mmCIF file of C-alpha atoms in Angstrom:
data_model
loop_
_atom_site.group_PDB
_atom_site.id
_atom_site.type_symbol
_atom_site.label_atom_id
_atom_site.label_comp_id
_atom_site.label_asym_id
_atom_site.label_seq_id
_atom_site.Cartn_x
_atom_site.Cartn_y
_atom_site.Cartn_z
ATOM 1 C CA MET A 18 95.275 121.489 103.552
ATOM 2 C CA VAL A 19 95.463 119.401 100.415
ATOM 3 C CA ILE A 20 94.544 115.728 99.656
ATOM 4 C CA PHE A 21 95.944 113.803 96.512
ATOM 5 C CA GLN A 22 97.465 110.596 95.415
ATOM 6 C CA LEU A 23 101.049 109.962 95.672
ATOM 7 C CA LEU A 24 103.201 107.631 93.786
ATOM 8 C CA PHE A 25 106.338 106.347 95.744
ATOM 9 C CA VAL A 26 109.352 104.458 94.606
ATOM 10 C CA PHE A 27 111.721 103.937 97.706
ATOM 11 C CA LEU A 28 114.659 101.910 99.051
ATOM 12 C CA THR A 29 115.237 100.454 102.379
ATOM 13 C CA ALA A 30 116.995 102.495 105.105
ATOM 14 C CA PHE A 31 119.818 100.022 104.921
ATOM 15 C CA GLY A 32 120.800 100.916 101.402
ATOM 16 C CA ALA A 33 119.622 97.981 99.397
ATOM 17 C CA PRO A 34 116.297 97.747 97.384
ATOM 18 C CA LEU A 35 113.560 96.073 99.645
ATOM 19 C CA TRP A 36 110.418 96.602 97.402
ATOM 20 C CA GLY A 37 110.785 96.511 93.718
ATOM 21 C CA ALA A 38 107.274 98.100 93.040
ATOM 22 C CA ALA A 39 106.034 101.563 93.181
ATOM 23 C CA VAL A 40 103.774 102.372 96.216
ATOM 24 C CA SER A 41 100.396 104.299 95.762
ATOM 25 C CA SER A 42 99.282 106.255 98.790
ATOM 26 C CA GLN A 43 96.531 108.831 99.613
ATOM 27 C CA ALA A 44 98.300 111.829 101.381
ATOM 28 C CA THR A 45 97.078 115.059 103.160
ATOM 29 C CA VAL A 46 99.342 117.937 102.939
ATOM 30 C CA TYR A 47 99.246 120.597 105.546
ATOM 31 C CA PHE A 48 101.206 124.129 105.544
ATOM 32 C CA SER A 49 102.191 126.436 108.402
ATOM 33 C CA PRO A 50 101.299 128.792 109.749
ATOM 34 C CA GLU A 51 97.782 128.735 108.276
ATOM 35 C CA ASP A 52 97.084 124.974 108.803
ATOM 36 C CA GLN A 53 98.151 124.984 112.740
ATOM 37 C CA LEU A 54 100.566 121.984 112.229
ATOM 38 C CA ALA A 55 101.018 121.506 115.851
ATOM 39 C CA LYS A 56 97.200 120.947 116.426
ATOM 40 C CA ARG A 57 97.028 118.655 113.403
ATOM 41 C CA LEU A 58 99.879 116.586 114.848
ATOM 42 C CA ILE A 59 98.427 116.336 118.339
ATOM 43 C CA GLU A 60 95.059 115.419 116.984
ATOM 44 C CA GLU A 61 96.877 112.443 115.236
ATOM 45 C CA MET A 62 98.669 111.407 118.511
ATOM 46 C CA ASN A 63 95.506 111.587 120.281
ATOM 47 C CA LYS A 64 93.828 109.145 117.992
ATOM 48 C CA GLU A 65 96.652 106.460 118.087
ATOM 49 C CA GLN A 66 96.154 103.364 120.265
ATOM 50 C CA LYS A 67 99.238 101.259 119.488
ATOM 51 C CA SER A 68 102.585 102.935 118.938
ATOM 52 C CA LEU A 69 104.046 106.250 118.319
ATOM 53 C CA LEU A 70 107.795 106.655 117.101
ATOM 54 C CA VAL A 71 108.936 110.293 116.899
ATOM 55 C CA CYS A 72 112.061 111.382 115.081
ATOM 56 C CA VAL A 73 112.710 115.107 114.993
ATOM 57 C CA TYR A 74 115.595 117.573 114.900
ATOM 58 C CA ALA A 75 114.136 120.339 117.244
ATOM 59 C CA PHE A 76 111.697 119.756 119.992
ATOM 60 C CA THR A 77 110.340 122.537 122.147
ATOM 61 C CA HIS A 78 106.600 122.352 121.724
ATOM 62 C CA ARG A 79 105.078 121.500 125.219
ATOM 63 C CA GLY A 80 101.729 120.826 123.744
ATOM 64 C CA ILE A 81 103.202 118.040 121.545
ATOM 65 C CA ALA A 82 105.193 116.767 124.523
ATOM 66 C CA ASN A 83 101.910 116.578 126.610
ATOM 67 C CA ALA A 84 100.289 114.544 123.925
ATOM 68 C CA LEU A 85 102.946 111.860 123.768
ATOM 69 C CA ILE A 86 102.787 111.764 127.565
ATOM 70 C CA ASP A 87 98.960 111.208 127.637
ATOM 71 C CA ALA A 88 99.673 108.518 124.778
ATOM 72 C CA LYS A 89 102.035 106.804 127.087
ATOM 73 C CA LYS A 90 99.268 106.900 129.956
ATOM 74 C CA ARG A 91 96.535 105.216 127.727
ATOM 75 C CA GLY A 92 99.022 102.455 127.061
ATOM 76 C CA VAL A 93 100.580 103.370 123.807
ATOM 77 C CA GLU A 94 104.335 102.427 123.099
ATOM 78 C CA VAL A 95 106.271 105.802 122.632
ATOM 79 C CA GLU A 96 109.640 106.464 121.675
ATOM 80 C CA VAL A 97 111.422 109.681 120.828
ATOM 81 C CA MET A 98 114.675 110.575 118.956
ATOM 82 C CA VAL A 99 116.088 113.988 118.668
ATOM 83 C CA ASP A 100 119.311 115.858 117.689
ATOM 84 C CA ARG A 101 121.700 117.104 120.289
ATOM 85 C CA PHE A 102 120.321 120.422 119.357
ATOM 86 C CA SER A 103 117.108 119.973 121.426
ATOM 87 C CA VAL A 104 118.900 118.836 124.576
ATOM 88 C CA LYS A 105 119.162 122.224 126.248
ATOM 89 C CA ALA A 106 117.281 124.128 129.109
ATOM 90 C CA GLY A 107 113.695 124.764 128.499
ATOM 91 C CA THR A 108 112.908 121.768 126.311
ATOM 92 C CA PRO A 109 110.149 119.400 127.311
ATOM 93 C CA LEU A 110 112.654 116.180 126.812
ATOM 94 C CA HIS A 111 113.272 115.638 130.497
ATOM 95 C CA LYS A 112 109.478 115.940 131.233
ATOM 96 C CA ILE A 113 108.837 113.260 128.475
ATOM 97 C CA ALA A 114 111.791 111.005 129.947
ATOM 98 C CA GLU A 115 110.191 111.207 133.383
ATOM 99 C CA ALA A 116 106.879 109.878 131.980
ATOM 100 C CA GLY A 117 108.765 106.714 131.400
ATOM 101 C CA ILE A 118 109.102 107.405 127.504
ATOM 102 C CA PRO A 119 112.440 106.418 126.006
ATOM 103 C CA VAL A 120 114.240 109.558 124.536
ATOM 104 C CA HIS A 121 117.174 108.838 122.522
ATOM 105 C CA VAL A 122 119.860 111.726 121.702
ATOM 106 C CA TRP A 123 121.553 111.094 118.338
ATOM 107 C CA ASP A 124 125.289 111.627 119.054
ATOM 108 C CA PRO A 125 127.568 110.437 116.360
ATOM 109 C CA ASP A 126 131.183 109.539 116.554
ATOM 110 C CA PRO A 127 133.195 112.076 118.827
ATOM 111 C CA LEU A 128 135.806 112.629 116.008
ATOM 112 C CA LYS A 129 132.940 113.615 113.567
ATOM 113 C CA ARG A 130 131.574 116.232 116.210
ATOM 114 C CA LEU A 131 135.029 118.164 116.000
ATOM 115 C CA LYS A 132 134.708 118.538 112.162
ATOM 116 C CA SER A 133 133.940 122.128 111.081
ATOM 117 C CA HIS A 134 130.686 120.565 109.388
ATOM 118 C CA ARG A 135 129.044 118.881 112.271
ATOM 119 C CA PRO A 136 126.671 116.211 111.181
ATOM 120 C CA LEU A 137 122.849 116.616 112.156
ATOM 121 C CA MET A 138 120.037 114.280 112.661
ATOM 122 C CA HIS A 139 117.710 116.395 110.751
ATOM 123 C CA HIS A 140 114.691 114.277 110.167
ATOM 124 C CA LYS A 141 111.195 115.229 111.058
ATOM 125 C CA PHE A 142 108.856 112.261 111.044
ATOM 126 C CA CYS A 143 106.394 110.281 113.165
ATOM 127 C CA ILE A 144 105.027 106.801 112.716
ATOM 128 C CA PHE A 145 101.738 105.952 114.054
ATOM 129 C CA GLY A 146 101.120 102.187 114.509
ATOM 130 C CA SER A 147 101.935 100.146 111.408
ATOM 131 C CA SER A 148 100.980 102.363 108.573
ATOM 132 C CA LYS A 149 100.488 105.986 109.154
ATOM 133 C CA ILE A 150 103.402 108.488 108.673
ATOM 134 C CA TRP A 151 103.720 112.189 109.146
ATOM 135 C CA THR A 152 107.021 113.871 107.694
ATOM 136 C CA GLY A 153 108.053 117.192 106.219
ATOM 137 C CA SER A 154 109.892 120.223 107.310
ATOM 138 C CA PHE A 155 108.120 120.893 110.363
ATOM 139 C CA ASN A 156 110.215 120.867 113.695
ATOM 140 C CA PHE A 157 108.176 120.454 116.875
ATOM 141 C CA THR A 158 108.745 124.243 117.973
ATOM 142 C CA TYR A 159 106.271 127.198 118.466
ATOM 143 C CA ASP A 160 108.223 129.374 115.863
ATOM 144 C CA ALA A 161 107.617 126.548 113.195
ATOM 145 C CA ASN A 162 104.042 126.409 114.010
ATOM 146 C CA ASN A 163 103.284 130.114 114.316
ATOM 147 C CA HIS A 164 105.727 131.924 112.004
ATOM 148 C CA HIS A 165 107.742 129.736 109.744
ATOM 149 C CA GLN A 166 106.699 128.408 106.248
ATOM 150 C CA GLU A 167 106.677 124.667 107.006
ATOM 151 C CA ASP A 168 104.937 121.578 105.263
ATOM 152 C CA ALA A 169 103.823 118.346 106.599
ATOM 153 C CA LEU A 170 102.744 115.207 104.693
ATOM 154 C CA VAL A 171 100.535 112.549 106.386
ATOM 155 C CA MET A 172 99.860 109.352 104.563
ATOM 156 C CA GLU A 173 98.985 105.661 105.066
ATOM 157 C CA SER A 174 101.339 103.135 103.732
ATOM 158 C CA GLU A 175 102.620 99.970 105.592
ATOM 159 C CA PRO A 176 105.728 99.586 103.169
ATOM 160 C CA LEU A 177 106.590 103.254 103.855
ATOM 161 C CA ALA A 178 106.126 103.203 107.487
ATOM 162 C CA SER A 179 108.294 99.936 107.377
ATOM 163 C CA ALA A 180 111.215 102.050 105.784
ATOM 164 C CA PHE A 181 110.778 104.815 108.304
ATOM 165 C CA LYS A 182 110.886 102.358 111.117
ATOM 166 C CA GLY A 183 113.947 100.764 109.483
ATOM 167 C CA GLU A 184 115.570 104.363 109.451
ATOM 168 C CA PHE A 185 114.620 105.008 113.097
ATOM 169 C CA HIS A 186 115.971 101.849 114.393
ATOM 170 C CA LEU A 187 119.147 101.983 112.462
ATOM 171 C CA MET A 188 119.926 105.414 113.837
ATOM 172 C CA LYS A 189 119.048 104.213 117.407
ATOM 173 C CA LEU A 190 121.467 101.350 117.030
ATOM 174 C CA LYS A 191 124.462 103.031 115.592
ATOM 175 C CA SER A 192 124.441 106.567 117.007
ATOM 176 C CA CYS A 193 122.048 106.993 119.996
ATOM 177 C CA ILE A 194 122.363 107.068 123.587
ATOM 178 C CA PRO A 195 119.598 107.602 126.226
ATOM 179 C CA LEU A 196 118.826 111.263 127.228
ATOM 180 C CA ASN A 197 119.974 110.815 130.983
ATOM 181 C CA SER A 198 123.343 109.258 130.044
ATOM 182 C CA TYR A 199 123.980 112.065 127.191
ATOM 183 C CA VAL A 200 123.150 114.794 129.934
ATOM 184 C CA ALA A 201 125.327 113.120 132.586
ATOM 185 C CA ALA A 202 128.293 112.814 130.040
ATOM 186 C CA GLN A 203 128.265 116.590 129.319
ATOM 187 C CA PRO A 204 131.159 118.893 130.971
ATOM 188 C CA ILE A 205 129.618 121.050 133.644
ATOM 189 C CA LYS A 206 129.911 124.686 132.871
ATOM 190 C CA LYS A 207 131.582 126.521 135.818
ATOM 191 C CA LYS A 208 129.903 129.636 136.814
ATOM 192 C CA PRO A 209 132.232 132.784 137.009
ATOM 193 C CA ALA A 210 133.701 133.290 140.565
ATOM 194 C CA PHE A 211 131.747 135.690 142.878
ATOM 195 C CA SER A 212 133.255 139.368 142.708
ATOM 196 C CA SER A 213 133.184 141.438 145.789
ATOM 197 C CA ARG A 214 133.294 144.374 143.740
ATOM 198 C CA ARG A 215 129.843 143.564 142.309
ATOM 199 C CA ALA A 216 128.453 143.342 145.951
ATOM 200 C CA LYS A 217 129.591 146.879 146.750
#
C-alpha cells in the first residue's frame, strides 16, 4: 500500500473541458495479490452511507456482491454497470438485481457487435458518495484478487468523482439495458436431442 499526493488535469466525460485547473488529491494505491484488493474494496463499501456507483468489466466475486447488497439494505443508493462478458452462469449479478439494485448491461449498437473487433466496456471504477473514487486494473473476480498482478487507486476529489459520474451516466444513457431485459433478449441455446444410443 502506498499513499502519495497526485496532481490531475482532466476533461469532462462529454469531451469538452469542464475544469481549467489541475486537481490535487491524496491517493492510496493497493496492489494484488499482496494487498487483498477485494477485502479493501469491501471495507470501503461497508463504510459508505449515501451512494455507490459500480462500473466494472468482469464481476464474479460474491463477497463484493454481498457488500453491495448489505449497502442496499442499510439505505445506500446502489447501481451497477457491467460489460456483456459478466452476464453468464455463475455470476452474482442476478442475486444483486433480486436485491433491488439496478444492474445495467453495456450493450452497444448491434452492428458494432458484429465487427471482428468487438467493443468492450473495460472500466473498473467505483464512486462512493460525492467524492471518493476507486479505480485501476482490478476486475471484481477471485483470480484478480488472488493471482493476478493488479492495482487500485483510492482518492478523494469531488471534481474527479463528478467526472466519473458523468462517464457512468453517459454510458447508461447511450448503451445500457437492464439485466433482465438483456437476458430475455438472448437467443435460447437448444440442447442436443436425446440419443437412444447413449441410453443403451
